[in-house]
Amino acid sequence: MYDTILVPTDGSDAANRATEHAVSLADTFGADLYGLYVVDTQRYGKQALGTEDVLEELEERGREVLAELEERADADHVQATIEIIDGRPSSEIMAYADEIDADLIVLGNRGLGGIGGTIGSNAERVVRYGDRPVITA
Amino acid sequence: MYDTILVPTDGSDPANRAVEHALALAEQYDSHVDALYCVETYRYGEPALSSAEIVLNDLEERGQALLNELAERADNYGAEVSTCLCHGRPWEEILTRADTVDADLIVIGYQGQSHSRGGKIGSVAERVVRSADRPVLTA
């Protein structure tokens, strides 16, 4: 049923929950697991990112989050392929899902930007506009 | 990971696809599958006239037939299945049922029966994804 599973992460609790689901599913179905971190250049804007240092810092954070994901997958003997991309999270998630032809995307229902009990805007866009099965966890 | 999977159906193609996902997951995780059909009385209204009652009876029969068919399919996957036919607003009934059976996952078609335009998520799926405090798979 699932050969290629994509789990986008921003290191938030919800994303970590999504990672748990994704690793279990990859393990159970013998699927390839892809972890993606999108450096949200839209949120911070070009001016804030004008200095290379800021972008570099955000990318460093992304690499840490992905290293944790790799470790988590490794604990279940699942090998994860990781990728870090700059851009608008929902667009990059859908573009990357197309690139790897993911048959399942597992998303935290709200990321770091989330407030209260509603689904995050990135998760909502992926569910709404993506044409692939999505688990919001 | 998934002890109980709730799959609401209205017999539409996306709902059937959701059922495929639910059963494939149930097979792997040895999950209990709870199938739900909701007669949309919000749309049709509870019967005040005898003709409306006939419409509801038809919908109930159709729902029961869908649930029976689904139970048979689940059987082929070796999944344990329960079914529920209810009246109300589908998205509310789905969330209520998820609480009742304490579903670990809701698997739902991204658009249902009443949806005519392509490519966009249906209102029931959207509300469930937005409002559920449990994992939801939209297929």
GROMACS .gro file of C-alpha atoms in nm:
model
  276
    1MET     CA    1   0.000   0.000   0.000
    2TYR     CA    2   0.280   0.242   0.091
    3ASP     CA    3   0.620   0.233  -0.079
    4THR     CA    4   0.731   0.592  -0.027
    5ILE     CA    5   0.643   0.790   0.285
    6LEU     CA    6   0.726   1.156   0.334
    7VAL     CA    7   0.738   1.317   0.677
    8PRO     CA    8   0.800   1.691   0.678
    9THR     CA    9   0.923   1.812   1.016
   10ASP     CA   10   0.994   2.139   1.193
   11GLY     CA   11   1.092   1.974   1.520
   12SER     CA   12   0.761   2.065   1.689
   13ASP     CA   13   0.575   1.821   1.915
   14ALA     CA   14   0.317   1.757   1.645
   15ALA     CA   15   0.589   1.691   1.387
   16ASN     CA   16   0.755   1.448   1.627
   17ARG     CA   17   0.421   1.273   1.666
   18ALA     CA   18   0.395   1.255   1.288
   19THR     CA   19   0.748   1.109   1.278
   20GLU     CA   20   0.639   0.831   1.516
   21HIS     CA   21   0.356   0.741   1.279
   22ALA     CA   22   0.576   0.767   0.970
   23VAL     CA   23   0.852   0.547   1.113
   24SER     CA   24   0.603   0.284   1.227
   25LEU     CA   25   0.432   0.284   0.887
   26ALA     CA   26   0.764   0.268   0.698
   27ASP     CA   27   0.872  -0.020   0.920
   28THR     CA   28   0.540  -0.204   0.887
   29PHE     CA   29   0.501  -0.161   0.511
   30GLY     CA   30   0.872  -0.180   0.428
   31ALA     CA   31   0.847   0.165   0.270
   32ASP     CA   32   1.120   0.417   0.194
   33LEU     CA   33   1.108   0.702   0.444
   34TYR     CA   34   1.193   1.060   0.352
   35GLY     CA   35   1.236   1.334   0.611
   36LEU     CA   36   1.205   1.694   0.491
   37TYR     CA   37   1.283   2.019   0.668
   38VAL     CA   38   1.174   2.339   0.499
   39VAL     CA   39   1.353   2.657   0.606
   40ASP     CA   40   1.053   2.887   0.608
   41THR     CA   41   1.196   3.177   0.410
   42GLN     CA   42   0.848   3.314   0.357
   43ARG     CA   43   0.782   3.360   0.727
   44TYR     CA   44   1.100   3.552   0.791
   45GLY     CA   45   1.106   3.743   0.465
   46LYS     CA   46   1.394   3.829   0.240
   47GLN     CA   47   1.510   4.130   0.441
   48ALA     CA   48   1.557   3.936   0.762
   49LEU     CA   49   1.737   3.671   0.564
   50GLY     CA   50   1.951   3.928   0.385
   51THR     CA   51   2.242   3.836   0.600
   52GLU     CA   52   2.379   3.494   0.526
   53ASP     CA   53   2.420   3.427   0.899
   54VAL     CA   54   2.049   3.413   0.971
   55LEU     CA   55   1.979   3.167   0.692
   56GLU     CA   56   2.279   2.962   0.794
   57GLU     CA   57   2.148   2.948   1.151
   58LEU     CA   58   1.804   2.834   1.036
   59GLU     CA   59   1.959   2.569   0.814
   60GLU     CA   60   2.172   2.451   1.104
   61ARG     CA   61   1.855   2.410   1.311
   62GLY     CA   62   1.704   2.213   1.023
   63ARG     CA   63   2.001   1.980   1.007
   64GLU     CA   64   1.969   1.915   1.383
   65VAL     CA   65   1.599   1.835   1.352
   66LEU     CA   66   1.667   1.599   1.060
   67ALA     CA   67   1.950   1.429   1.248
   68GLU     CA   68   1.703   1.358   1.529
   69LEU     CA   69   1.458   1.217   1.276
   70GLU     CA   70   1.728   0.993   1.129
   71GLU     CA   71   1.813   0.868   1.476
   72ARG     CA   72   1.449   0.802   1.558
   73ALA     CA   73   1.408   0.603   1.235
   74ASP     CA   74   1.733   0.419   1.296
   75ALA     CA   75   1.604   0.300   1.633
   76ASP     CA   76   1.340   0.103   1.439
   77HIS     CA   77   1.594  -0.005   1.177
   78VAL     CA   78   1.438   0.224   0.921
   79GLN     CA   79   1.677   0.415   0.700
   80ALA     CA   80   1.559   0.768   0.631
   81THR     CA   81   1.660   0.988   0.339
   82ILE     CA   82   1.674   1.349   0.454
   83GLU     CA   83   1.645   1.675   0.266
   84ILE     CA   84   1.654   2.041   0.358
   85ILE     CA   85   1.494   2.302   0.131
   86ASP     CA   86   1.439   2.680   0.153
   87GLY     CA   87   1.096   2.816   0.069
   88ARG     CA   88   0.730   2.816   0.161
   89PRO     CA   89   0.664   2.498   0.363
   90SER     CA   90   0.335   2.386   0.207
   91SER     CA   91   0.456   2.445  -0.151
   92GLU     CA   92   0.791   2.278  -0.092
   93ILE     CA   93   0.628   1.979   0.079
   94MET     CA   94   0.399   1.923  -0.219
   95ALA     CA   95   0.679   1.976  -0.471
   96TYR     CA   96   0.908   1.733  -0.287
   97ALA     CA   97   0.623   1.480  -0.257
   98ASP     CA   98   0.591   1.498  -0.637
   99GLU     CA   99   0.965   1.460  -0.683
  100ILE     CA  100   0.986   1.140  -0.479
  101ASP     CA  101   0.633   1.032  -0.580
  102ALA     CA  102   0.526   0.983  -0.219
  103ASP     CA  103   0.221   0.765  -0.172
  104LEU     CA  104   0.169   0.898   0.179
  105ILE     CA  105   0.254   1.225   0.354
  106VAL     CA  106   0.249   1.225   0.735
  107LEU     CA  107   0.220   1.569   0.889
  108GLY     CA  108   0.194   1.716   1.235
  109ASN     CA  109  -0.149   1.876   1.259
  110ARG     CA  110   0.015   2.199   1.362
  111GLY     CA  111   0.371   2.312   1.353
  112LEU     CA  112   0.572   2.570   1.539
  113GLY     CA  113   0.348   2.849   1.413
  114GLY     CA  114   0.028   2.687   1.542
  115ILE     CA  115  -0.202   2.845   1.794
  116GLY     CA  116  -0.461   2.665   2.003
  117GLY     CA  117  -0.672   2.379   1.880
  118THR     CA  118  -0.689   2.439   1.507
  119ILE     CA  119  -0.490   2.271   1.237
  120GLY     CA  120  -0.185   2.460   1.116
  121SER     CA  121  -0.199   2.646   0.787
  122ASN     CA  122   0.076   2.441   0.624
  123ALA     CA  123  -0.089   2.112   0.715
  124GLU     CA  124  -0.420   2.245   0.593
  125ARG     CA  125  -0.277   2.354   0.257
  126VAL     CA  126  -0.114   2.017   0.201
  127VAL     CA  127  -0.438   1.834   0.283
  128ARG     CA  128  -0.645   2.075   0.078
  129TYR     CA  129  -0.434   2.117  -0.234
  130GLY     CA  130  -0.214   1.809  -0.235
  131ASP     CA  131  -0.347   1.518  -0.438
  132ARG     CA  132  -0.186   1.250  -0.224
  133PRO     CA  133  -0.305   1.066   0.086
  134VAL     CA  134  -0.214   1.262   0.399
  135ILE     CA  135  -0.216   1.166   0.765
  136THR     CA  136  -0.245   1.458   1.003
  137ALA     CA  137  -0.125   1.337   1.341
  138MET     CA  138  -0.005   0.207   1.662
  139TYR     CA  139  -0.359   0.167   1.532
  140ASP     CA  140  -0.580  -0.056   1.746
  141THR     CA  141  -0.904   0.093   1.625
  142ILE     CA  142  -0.957   0.250   1.284
  143LEU     CA  143  -1.276   0.440   1.205
  144VAL     CA  144  -1.376   0.455   0.841
  145PRO     CA  145  -1.682   0.658   0.751
  146THR     CA  146  -1.829   0.579   0.411
  147ASP     CA  147  -2.093   0.716   0.179
  148GLY     CA  148  -2.020   0.479  -0.106
  149SER     CA  149  -1.839   0.740  -0.317
  150ASP     CA  150  -1.514   0.660  -0.500
  151PRO     CA  151  -1.296   0.850  -0.251
  152ALA     CA  152  -1.475   0.675   0.036
  153ASN     CA  153  -1.401   0.340  -0.130
  154ARG     CA  154  -1.038   0.441  -0.163
  155ALA     CA  155  -1.038   0.533   0.205
  156VAL     CA  156  -1.179   0.188   0.284
  157GLU     CA  157  -0.888   0.031   0.090
  158HIS     CA  158  -0.639   0.227   0.301
  159ALA     CA  159  -0.823   0.143   0.623
  160LEU     CA  160  -0.829  -0.228   0.547
  161ALA     CA  161  -0.465  -0.239   0.435
  162LEU     CA  162  -0.367  -0.069   0.761
  163ALA     CA  163  -0.593  -0.296   0.966
  164GLU     CA  164  -0.437  -0.602   0.805
  165GLN     CA  165  -0.086  -0.489   0.900
  166TYR     CA  166  -0.165  -0.354   1.247
  167ASP     CA  167  -0.427  -0.617   1.334
  168SER     CA  168  -0.669  -0.332   1.400
  169HIS     CA  169  -1.038  -0.336   1.473
  170VAL     CA  170  -1.227  -0.154   1.196
  171ASP     CA  171  -1.536   0.048   1.279
  172ALA     CA  172  -1.737   0.146   0.972
  173LEU     CA  173  -1.984   0.433   0.986
  174TYR     CA  174  -2.259   0.542   0.751
  175CYS     CA  175  -2.439   0.862   0.837
  176VAL     CA  176  -2.781   0.941   0.690
  177GLU     CA  177  -2.743   1.310   0.637
  178THR     CA  178  -3.059   1.436   0.805
  179TYR     CA  179  -2.909   1.782   0.822
  180ARG     CA  180  -2.931   1.790   0.444
  181TYR     CA  181  -3.263   1.610   0.405
  182GLY     CA  182  -3.428   1.697   0.737
  183GLU     CA  183  -3.597   1.450   0.970
  184PRO     CA  184  -3.920   1.338   0.811
  185ALA     CA  185  -4.231   1.545   0.861
  186LEU     CA  186  -4.401   1.403   0.555
  187SER     CA  187  -4.446   1.040   0.465
  188SER     CA  188  -4.263   1.086   0.134
  189ALA     CA  189  -3.956   1.214   0.319
  190GLU     CA  190  -3.977   0.910   0.540
  191ILE     CA  191  -3.957   0.692   0.231
  192VAL     CA  192  -3.642   0.882   0.120
  193LEU     CA  193  -3.483   0.826   0.460
  194ASN     CA  194  -3.573   0.460   0.452
  195ASP     CA  195  -3.409   0.433   0.112
  196LEU     CA  196  -3.096   0.603   0.244
  197GLU     CA  197  -3.090   0.375   0.545
  198GLU     CA  198  -3.121   0.071   0.323
  199ARG     CA  199  -2.844   0.198   0.098
  200GLY     CA  200  -2.628   0.269   0.403
  201GLN     CA  201  -2.687  -0.073   0.549
  202ALA     CA  202  -2.603  -0.235   0.215
  203LEU     CA  203  -2.276  -0.036   0.198
  204LEU     CA  204  -2.185  -0.134   0.552
  205ASN     CA  205  -2.260  -0.502   0.486
  206GLU     CA  206  -2.044  -0.493   0.174
  207LEU     CA  207  -1.765  -0.324   0.369
  208ALA     CA  208  -1.788  -0.584   0.647
  209GLU     CA  209  -1.749  -0.857   0.384
  210ARG     CA  210  -1.442  -0.687   0.239
  211ALA     CA  211  -1.295  -0.648   0.587
  212ASP     CA  212  -1.349  -1.018   0.637
  213ASN     CA  213  -1.126  -1.090   0.336
  214TYR     CA  214  -0.850  -0.891   0.506
  215GLY     CA  215  -0.902  -1.087   0.826
  216ALA     CA  216  -0.999  -0.766   1.002
  217GLU     CA  217  -1.247  -0.760   1.287
  218VAL     CA  218  -1.521  -0.515   1.199
  219SER     CA  219  -1.815  -0.338   1.359
  220THR     CA  220  -2.063  -0.115   1.180
  221CYS     CA  221  -2.279   0.178   1.279
  222LEU     CA  222  -2.559   0.352   1.092
  223CYS     CA  223  -2.665   0.687   1.229
  224HIS     CA  224  -2.855   1.007   1.148
  225GLY     CA  225  -2.717   1.357   1.167
  226ARG     CA  226  -2.450   1.588   1.029
  227PRO     CA  227  -2.179   1.359   0.895
  228TRP     CA  228  -1.874   1.543   1.028
  229GLU     CA  229  -2.024   1.573   1.377
  230GLU     CA  230  -2.131   1.210   1.381
  231ILE     CA  231  -1.785   1.102   1.263
  232LEU     CA  232  -1.617   1.289   1.549
  233THR     CA  233  -1.869   1.157   1.803
  234ARG     CA  234  -1.821   0.802   1.678
  235ALA     CA  235  -1.441   0.844   1.691
  236ASP     CA  236  -1.477   0.935   2.059
  237THR     CA  237  -1.717   0.647   2.128
  238VAL     CA  238  -1.487   0.381   1.981
  239ASP     CA  239  -1.173   0.574   2.082
  240ALA     CA  240  -1.034   0.555   1.730
  241ASP     CA  241  -0.656   0.579   1.686
  242LEU     CA  242  -0.707   0.680   1.327
  243ILE     CA  243  -0.992   0.812   1.115
  244VAL     CA  244  -0.960   0.727   0.745
  245ILE     CA  245  -1.177   0.942   0.523
  246GLY     CA  246  -1.219   1.008   0.150
  247TYR     CA  247  -1.109   1.359   0.068
  248GLN     CA  248  -1.444   1.427  -0.089
  249GLY     CA  249  -1.775   1.246  -0.072
  250GLN     CA  250  -2.097   1.187  -0.257
  251SER     CA  251  -2.230   1.538  -0.276
  252HIS     CA  252  -1.909   1.677  -0.415
  253SER     CA  253  -1.923   1.764  -0.784
  254ARG     CA  254  -1.609   1.970  -0.846
  255GLY     CA  255  -1.280   1.794  -0.889
  256GLY     CA  256  -0.954   1.848  -0.707
  257LYS     CA  257  -1.078   2.012  -0.390
  258ILE     CA  258  -1.135   1.861  -0.052
  259GLY     CA  259  -1.496   1.807   0.052
  260SER     CA  260  -1.647   1.992   0.344
  261VAL     CA  261  -1.697   1.680   0.558
  262ALA     CA  262  -1.334   1.571   0.524
  263GLU     CA  263  -1.213   1.925   0.581
  264ARG     CA  264  -1.416   1.966   0.900
  265VAL     CA  265  -1.302   1.629   1.032
  266VAL     CA  266  -0.936   1.711   0.966
  267ARG     CA  267  -0.979   2.053   1.127
  268SER     CA  268  -1.176   1.947   1.430
  269ALA     CA  269  -1.053   1.598   1.516
  270ASP     CA  270  -0.807   1.569   1.800
  271ARG     CA  271  -0.686   1.238   1.660
  272PRO     CA  272  -0.488   1.133   1.355
  273VAL     CA  273  -0.682   1.156   1.030
  274LEU     CA  274  -0.586   0.998   0.700
  275THR     CA  275  -0.743   1.169   0.399
  276ALA     CA  276  -0.722   0.946   0.094
   0.00000   0.00000   0.00000
